[in-house]
PDB file of C-alpha atoms in Angstrom:
ATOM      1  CA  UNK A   8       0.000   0.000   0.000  1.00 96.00           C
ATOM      2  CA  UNK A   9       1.149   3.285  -0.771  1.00 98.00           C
ATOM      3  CA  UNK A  10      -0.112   6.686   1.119  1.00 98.00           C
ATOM      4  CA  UNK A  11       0.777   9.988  -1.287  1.00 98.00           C
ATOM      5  CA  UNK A  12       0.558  12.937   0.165  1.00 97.00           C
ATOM      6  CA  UNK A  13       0.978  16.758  -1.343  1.00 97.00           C
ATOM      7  CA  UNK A  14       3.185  19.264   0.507  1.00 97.00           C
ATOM      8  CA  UNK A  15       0.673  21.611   2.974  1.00 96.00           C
ATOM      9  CA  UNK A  16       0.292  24.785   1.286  1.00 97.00           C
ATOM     10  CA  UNK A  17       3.644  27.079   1.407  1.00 97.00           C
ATOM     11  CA  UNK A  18       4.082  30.672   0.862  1.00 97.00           C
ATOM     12  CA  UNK A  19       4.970  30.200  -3.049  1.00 97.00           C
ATOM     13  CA  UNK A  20       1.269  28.806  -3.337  1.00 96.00           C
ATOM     14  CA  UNK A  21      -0.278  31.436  -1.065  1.00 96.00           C
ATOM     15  CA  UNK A  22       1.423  34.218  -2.968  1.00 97.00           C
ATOM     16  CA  UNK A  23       0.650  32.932  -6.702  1.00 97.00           C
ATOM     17  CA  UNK A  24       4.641  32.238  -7.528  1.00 97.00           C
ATOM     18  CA  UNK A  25       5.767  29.330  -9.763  1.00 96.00           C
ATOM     19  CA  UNK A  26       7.769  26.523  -7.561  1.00 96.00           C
ATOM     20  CA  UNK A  27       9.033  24.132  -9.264  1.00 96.00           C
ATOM     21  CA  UNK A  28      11.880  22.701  -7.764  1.00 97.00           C
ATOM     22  CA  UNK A  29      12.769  25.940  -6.247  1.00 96.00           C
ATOM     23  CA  UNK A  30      12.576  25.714  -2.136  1.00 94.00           C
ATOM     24  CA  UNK A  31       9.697  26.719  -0.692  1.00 95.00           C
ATOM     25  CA  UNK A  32       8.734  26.888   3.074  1.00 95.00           C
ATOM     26  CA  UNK A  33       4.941  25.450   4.703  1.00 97.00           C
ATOM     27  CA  UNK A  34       2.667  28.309   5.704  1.00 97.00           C
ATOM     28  CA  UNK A  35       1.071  28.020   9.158  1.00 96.00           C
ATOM     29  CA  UNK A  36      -1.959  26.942   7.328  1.00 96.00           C
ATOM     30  CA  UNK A  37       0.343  24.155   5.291  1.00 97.00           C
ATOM     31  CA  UNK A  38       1.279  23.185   8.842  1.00 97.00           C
ATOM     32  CA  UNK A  39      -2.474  22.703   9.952  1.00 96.00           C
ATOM     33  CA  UNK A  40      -3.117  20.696   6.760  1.00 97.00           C
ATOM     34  CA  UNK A  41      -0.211  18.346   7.120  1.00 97.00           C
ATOM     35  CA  UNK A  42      -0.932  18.022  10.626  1.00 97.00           C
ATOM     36  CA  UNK A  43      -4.272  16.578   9.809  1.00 97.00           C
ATOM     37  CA  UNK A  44      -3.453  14.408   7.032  1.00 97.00           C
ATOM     38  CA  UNK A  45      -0.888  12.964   9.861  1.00 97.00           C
ATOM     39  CA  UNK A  46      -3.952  12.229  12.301  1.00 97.00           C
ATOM     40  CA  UNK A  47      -5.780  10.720   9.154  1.00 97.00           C
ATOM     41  CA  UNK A  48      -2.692   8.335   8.532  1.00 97.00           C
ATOM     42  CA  UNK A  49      -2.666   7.272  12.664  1.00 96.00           C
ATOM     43  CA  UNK A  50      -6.157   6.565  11.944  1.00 95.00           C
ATOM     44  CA  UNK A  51      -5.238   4.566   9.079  1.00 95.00           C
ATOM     45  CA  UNK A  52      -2.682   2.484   9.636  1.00 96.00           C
ATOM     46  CA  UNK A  53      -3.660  -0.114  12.888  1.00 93.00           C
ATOM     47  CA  UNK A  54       0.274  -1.137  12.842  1.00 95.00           C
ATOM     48  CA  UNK A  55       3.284   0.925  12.125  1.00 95.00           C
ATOM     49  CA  UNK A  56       5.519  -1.865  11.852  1.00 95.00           C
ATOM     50  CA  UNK A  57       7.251  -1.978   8.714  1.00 95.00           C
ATOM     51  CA  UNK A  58       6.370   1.463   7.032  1.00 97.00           C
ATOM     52  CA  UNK A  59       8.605   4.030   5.614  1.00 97.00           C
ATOM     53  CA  UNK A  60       7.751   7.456   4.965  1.00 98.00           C
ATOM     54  CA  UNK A  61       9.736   8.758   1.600  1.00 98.00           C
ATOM     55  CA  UNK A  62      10.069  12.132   1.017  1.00 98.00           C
ATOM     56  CA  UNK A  63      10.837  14.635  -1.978  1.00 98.00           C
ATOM     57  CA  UNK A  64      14.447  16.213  -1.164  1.00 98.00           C
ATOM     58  CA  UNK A  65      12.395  20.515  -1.309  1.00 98.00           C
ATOM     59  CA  UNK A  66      12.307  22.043   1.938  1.00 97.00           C
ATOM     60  CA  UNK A  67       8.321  22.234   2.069  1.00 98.00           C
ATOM     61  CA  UNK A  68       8.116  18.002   1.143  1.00 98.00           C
ATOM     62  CA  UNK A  69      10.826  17.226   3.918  1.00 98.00           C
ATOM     63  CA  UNK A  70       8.791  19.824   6.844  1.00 98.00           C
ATOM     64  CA  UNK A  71       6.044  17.457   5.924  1.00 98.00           C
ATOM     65  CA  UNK A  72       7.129  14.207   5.989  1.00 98.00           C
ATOM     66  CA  UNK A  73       8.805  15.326   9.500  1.00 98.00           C
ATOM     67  CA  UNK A  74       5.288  16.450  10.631  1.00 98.00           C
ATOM     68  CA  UNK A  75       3.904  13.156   9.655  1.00 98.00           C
ATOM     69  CA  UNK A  76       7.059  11.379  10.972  1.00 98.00           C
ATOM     70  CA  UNK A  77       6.460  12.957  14.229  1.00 98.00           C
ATOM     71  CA  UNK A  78       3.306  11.864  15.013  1.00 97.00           C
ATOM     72  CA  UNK A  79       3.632   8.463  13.538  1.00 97.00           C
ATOM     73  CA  UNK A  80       6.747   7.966  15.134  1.00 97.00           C
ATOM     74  CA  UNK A  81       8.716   6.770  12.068  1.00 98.00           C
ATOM     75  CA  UNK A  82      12.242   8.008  10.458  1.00 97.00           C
ATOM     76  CA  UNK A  83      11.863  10.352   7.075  1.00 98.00           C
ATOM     77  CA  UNK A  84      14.186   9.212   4.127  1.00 98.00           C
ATOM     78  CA  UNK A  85      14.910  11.886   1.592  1.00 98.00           C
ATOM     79  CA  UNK A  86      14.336   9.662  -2.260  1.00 98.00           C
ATOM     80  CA  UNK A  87      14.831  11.982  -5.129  1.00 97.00           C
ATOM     81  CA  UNK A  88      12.100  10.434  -7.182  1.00 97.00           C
ATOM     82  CA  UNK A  89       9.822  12.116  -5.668  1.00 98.00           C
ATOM     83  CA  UNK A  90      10.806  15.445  -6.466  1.00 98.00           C
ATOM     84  CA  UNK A  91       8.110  18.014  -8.480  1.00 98.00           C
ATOM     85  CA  UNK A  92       8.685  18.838 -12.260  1.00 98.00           C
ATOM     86  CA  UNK A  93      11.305  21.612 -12.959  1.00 98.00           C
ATOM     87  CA  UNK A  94       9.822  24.498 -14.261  1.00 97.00           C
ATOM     88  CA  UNK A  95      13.483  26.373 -15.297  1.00 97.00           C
ATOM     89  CA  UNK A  96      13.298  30.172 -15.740  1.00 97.00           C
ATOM     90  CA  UNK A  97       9.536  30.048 -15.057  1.00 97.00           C
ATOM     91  CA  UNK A  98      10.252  29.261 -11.461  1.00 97.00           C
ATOM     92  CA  UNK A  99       9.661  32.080  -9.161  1.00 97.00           C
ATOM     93  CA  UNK A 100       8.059  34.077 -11.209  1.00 97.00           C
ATOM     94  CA  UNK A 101       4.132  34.837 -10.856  1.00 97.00           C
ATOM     95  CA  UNK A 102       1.584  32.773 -12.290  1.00 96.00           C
ATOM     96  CA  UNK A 103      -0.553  36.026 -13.509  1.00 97.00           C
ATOM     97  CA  UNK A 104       2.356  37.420 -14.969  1.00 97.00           C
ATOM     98  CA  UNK A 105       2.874  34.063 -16.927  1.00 97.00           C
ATOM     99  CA  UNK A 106      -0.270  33.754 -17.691  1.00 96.00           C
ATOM    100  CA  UNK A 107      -0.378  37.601 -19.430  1.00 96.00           C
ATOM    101  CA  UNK A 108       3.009  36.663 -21.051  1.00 96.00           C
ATOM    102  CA  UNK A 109       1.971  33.628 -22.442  1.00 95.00           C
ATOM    103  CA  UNK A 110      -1.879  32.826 -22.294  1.00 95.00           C
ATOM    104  CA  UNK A 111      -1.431  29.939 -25.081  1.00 93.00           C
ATOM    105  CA  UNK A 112       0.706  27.772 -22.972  1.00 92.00           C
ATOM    106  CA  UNK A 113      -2.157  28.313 -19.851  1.00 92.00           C
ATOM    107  CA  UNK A 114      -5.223  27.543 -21.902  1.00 90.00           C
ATOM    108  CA  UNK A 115      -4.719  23.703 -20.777  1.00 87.00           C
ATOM    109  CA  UNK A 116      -4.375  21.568 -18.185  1.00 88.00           C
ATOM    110  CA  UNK A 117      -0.286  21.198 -19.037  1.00 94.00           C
ATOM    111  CA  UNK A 118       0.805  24.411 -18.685  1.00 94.00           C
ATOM    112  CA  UNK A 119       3.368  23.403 -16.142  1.00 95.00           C
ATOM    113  CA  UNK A 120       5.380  22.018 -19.152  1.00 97.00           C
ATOM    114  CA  UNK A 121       5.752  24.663 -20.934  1.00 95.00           C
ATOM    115  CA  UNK A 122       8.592  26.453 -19.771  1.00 95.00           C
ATOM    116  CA  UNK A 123      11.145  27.045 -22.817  1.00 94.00           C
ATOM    117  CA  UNK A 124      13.843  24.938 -20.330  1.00 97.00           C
ATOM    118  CA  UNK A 125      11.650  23.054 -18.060  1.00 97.00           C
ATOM    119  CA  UNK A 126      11.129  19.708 -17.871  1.00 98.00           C
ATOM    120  CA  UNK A 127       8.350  17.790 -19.735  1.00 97.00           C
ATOM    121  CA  UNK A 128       5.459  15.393 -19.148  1.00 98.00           C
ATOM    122  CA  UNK A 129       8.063  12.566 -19.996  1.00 98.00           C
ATOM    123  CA  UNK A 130      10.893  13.678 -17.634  1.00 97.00           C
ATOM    124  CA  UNK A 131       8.819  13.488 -14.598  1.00 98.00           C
ATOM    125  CA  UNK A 132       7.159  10.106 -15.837  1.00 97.00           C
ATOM    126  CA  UNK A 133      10.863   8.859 -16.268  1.00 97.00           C
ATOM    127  CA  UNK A 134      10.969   9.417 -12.352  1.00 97.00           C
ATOM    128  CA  UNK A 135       7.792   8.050 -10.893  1.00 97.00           C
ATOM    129  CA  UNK A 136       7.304   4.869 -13.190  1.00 97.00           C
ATOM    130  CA  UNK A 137      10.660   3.361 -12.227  1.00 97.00           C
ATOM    131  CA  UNK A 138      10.243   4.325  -8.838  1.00 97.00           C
ATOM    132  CA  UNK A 139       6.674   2.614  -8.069  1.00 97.00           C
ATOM    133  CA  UNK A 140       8.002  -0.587 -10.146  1.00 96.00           C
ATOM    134  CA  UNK A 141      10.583  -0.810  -8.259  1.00 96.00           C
ATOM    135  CA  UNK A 142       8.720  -0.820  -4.559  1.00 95.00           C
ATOM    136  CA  UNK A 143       8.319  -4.021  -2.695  1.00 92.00           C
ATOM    137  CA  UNK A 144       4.768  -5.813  -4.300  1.00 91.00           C
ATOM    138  CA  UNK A 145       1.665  -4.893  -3.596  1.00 87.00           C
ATOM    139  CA  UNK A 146       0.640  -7.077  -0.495  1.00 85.00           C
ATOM    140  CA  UNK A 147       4.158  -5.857   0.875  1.00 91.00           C
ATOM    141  CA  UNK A 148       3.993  -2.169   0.248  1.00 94.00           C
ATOM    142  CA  UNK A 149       3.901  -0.204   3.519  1.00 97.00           C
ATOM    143  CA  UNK A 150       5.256   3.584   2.290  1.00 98.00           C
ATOM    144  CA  UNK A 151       4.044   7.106   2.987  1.00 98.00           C
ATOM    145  CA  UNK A 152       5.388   9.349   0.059  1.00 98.00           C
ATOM    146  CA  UNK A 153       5.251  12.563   0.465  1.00 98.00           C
ATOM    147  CA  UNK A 154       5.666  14.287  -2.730  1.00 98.00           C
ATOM    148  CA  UNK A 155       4.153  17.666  -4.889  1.00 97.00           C
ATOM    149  CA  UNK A 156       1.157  18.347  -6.869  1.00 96.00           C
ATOM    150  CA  UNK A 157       2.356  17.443 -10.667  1.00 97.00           C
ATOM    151  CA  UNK A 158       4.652  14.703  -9.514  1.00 98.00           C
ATOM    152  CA  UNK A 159       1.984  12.937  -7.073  1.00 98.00           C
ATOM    153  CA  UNK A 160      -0.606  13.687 -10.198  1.00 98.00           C
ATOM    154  CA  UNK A 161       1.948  11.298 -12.672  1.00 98.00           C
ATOM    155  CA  UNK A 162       2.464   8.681 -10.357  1.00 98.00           C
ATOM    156  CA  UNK A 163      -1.287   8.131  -9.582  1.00 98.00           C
ATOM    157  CA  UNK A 164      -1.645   8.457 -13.287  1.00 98.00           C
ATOM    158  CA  UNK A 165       0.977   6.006 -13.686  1.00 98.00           C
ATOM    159  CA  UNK A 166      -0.544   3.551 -10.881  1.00 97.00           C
ATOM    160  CA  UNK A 167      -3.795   3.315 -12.356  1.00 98.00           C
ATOM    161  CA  UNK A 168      -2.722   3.413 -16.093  1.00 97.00           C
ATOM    162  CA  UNK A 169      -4.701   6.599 -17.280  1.00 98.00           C
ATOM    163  CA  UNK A 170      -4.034   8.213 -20.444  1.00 97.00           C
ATOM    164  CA  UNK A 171      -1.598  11.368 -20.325  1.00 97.00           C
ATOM    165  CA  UNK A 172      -4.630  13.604 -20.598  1.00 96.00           C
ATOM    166  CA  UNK A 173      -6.851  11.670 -17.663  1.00 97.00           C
ATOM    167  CA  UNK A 174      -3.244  11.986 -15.612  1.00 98.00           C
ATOM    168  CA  UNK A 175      -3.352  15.567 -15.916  1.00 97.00           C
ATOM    169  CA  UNK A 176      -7.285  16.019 -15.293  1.00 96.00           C
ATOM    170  CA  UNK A 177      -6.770  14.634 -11.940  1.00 96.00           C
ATOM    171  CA  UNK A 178      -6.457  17.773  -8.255  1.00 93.00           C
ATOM    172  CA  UNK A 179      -3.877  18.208  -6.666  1.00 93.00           C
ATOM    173  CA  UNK A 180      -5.299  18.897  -3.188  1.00 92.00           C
ATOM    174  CA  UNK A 181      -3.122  20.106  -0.200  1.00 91.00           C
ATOM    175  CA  UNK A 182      -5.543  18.467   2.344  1.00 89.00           C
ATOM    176  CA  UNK A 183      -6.320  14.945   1.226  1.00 93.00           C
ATOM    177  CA  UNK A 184      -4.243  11.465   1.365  1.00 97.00           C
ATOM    178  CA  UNK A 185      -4.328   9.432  -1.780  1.00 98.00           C
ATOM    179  CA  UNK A 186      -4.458   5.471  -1.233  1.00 98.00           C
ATOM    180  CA  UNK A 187      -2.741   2.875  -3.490  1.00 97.00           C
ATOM    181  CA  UNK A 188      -3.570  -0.296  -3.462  1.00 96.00           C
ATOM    182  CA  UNK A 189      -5.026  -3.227  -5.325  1.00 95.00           C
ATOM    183  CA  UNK A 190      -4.697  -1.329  -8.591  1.00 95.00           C
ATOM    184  CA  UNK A 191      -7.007   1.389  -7.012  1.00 97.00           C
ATOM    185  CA  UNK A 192      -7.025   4.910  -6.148  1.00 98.00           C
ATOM    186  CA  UNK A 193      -8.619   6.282  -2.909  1.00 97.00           C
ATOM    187  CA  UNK A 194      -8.549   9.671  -1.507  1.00 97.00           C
ATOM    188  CA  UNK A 195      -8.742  10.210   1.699  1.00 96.00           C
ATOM    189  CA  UNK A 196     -10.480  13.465   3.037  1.00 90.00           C
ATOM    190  CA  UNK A 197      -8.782  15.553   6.315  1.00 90.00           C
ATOM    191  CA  UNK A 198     -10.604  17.376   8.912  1.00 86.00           C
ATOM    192  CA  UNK A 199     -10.863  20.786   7.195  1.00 86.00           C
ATOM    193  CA  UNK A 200      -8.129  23.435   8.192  1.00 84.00           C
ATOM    194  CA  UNK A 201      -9.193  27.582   8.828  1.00 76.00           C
ATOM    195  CA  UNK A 202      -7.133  29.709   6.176  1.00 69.00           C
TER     196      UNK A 202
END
């Protein structure tokens, strides 16, 4: 079984400013949703035995895998995998801004590939294919991965075999757990947080 978890919202999303790969830090609202997708995952999970939690190596994936780790009481391991698309000289910048510069490119759900120098659809599925085929199998799968909104997106795409475009379609909520297992997708809904 696999639990993947978004980042808690961080000042980059609050403000409207392209991420990326670029570090990031969790608002004190991002705090209050990773804190309650952590009491969703002790609900969860009856024994703790076993599990890893894996972790993106950007600031705002590793403060929430140690929020989670915290309260579960487990180690965080840093896996590179995991990491969100690269977004090159469109990182930091402001998504209105992009979107006045260049409203083509944001008139579709892919928008986050189209960066002259960022990386594509395929780069990021290079990452997060290899990465769940090469995870324990499925009746021995016991990870928390806590990874981004476009990377998380392609690996439940990849899980479930979608099509690029049904991959894409799919949120990318900052206060839900998605469940993998059995060739299914879940999503788990957290106590709601106060902006």
């Amino acid at each position: 079984m696999i639990y993947l978890l978004r980042h808690g919202q961080t000042d980059y999303n609050r403000d409207g400013r392209m991420q990326g790969q670029t570090d990031s830090q969790l608002t004190s609202l991002g705090m209050a949703q990773v804190e309650a997708m952590a009491q969703v995952l002790h609900d969860e999970i009856d024994d703790l035995s076993g599990w890893r939690i894996l972790a993106s190596p950007l600031r705002r994936t590793r403060q929430s895998a140690a929020i989670v780790g915290r309260a579960l009481g487990l180690p965080v391991a840093i896996d590179p995998a995991l990491i969100e698309v690269g977004c090159g000289a469109w990182e930091n910048r402001m998504y209105a801004d992009l979107r006045a510069e260049h409203p083509q490119a944001f008139a579709g759900r892919e928008w986050v590939f189209a960066s002259p120098d960022g990386e594509r659809f395929e780069d990021v599925d290079a990452r997060v294919r290899p990465w769940l085929a090469a995870l324990p199998p499925e009746g021995e799968r016991k990870v928390i991965a806590v990874s981004h909104g476009i990377a998380g997106v392609l690996m439940r795409g990849a899980y479930l075999g979608l099509s690029r475009e049904a991959t894409m379609a799919q949120d990318t909520p900052q206060d839900a757990i998605f469940r993998l297992t059995g060739g299914a997708v879940d999503r788990l809904a957290c106590a709601p947080v106060a902006a």
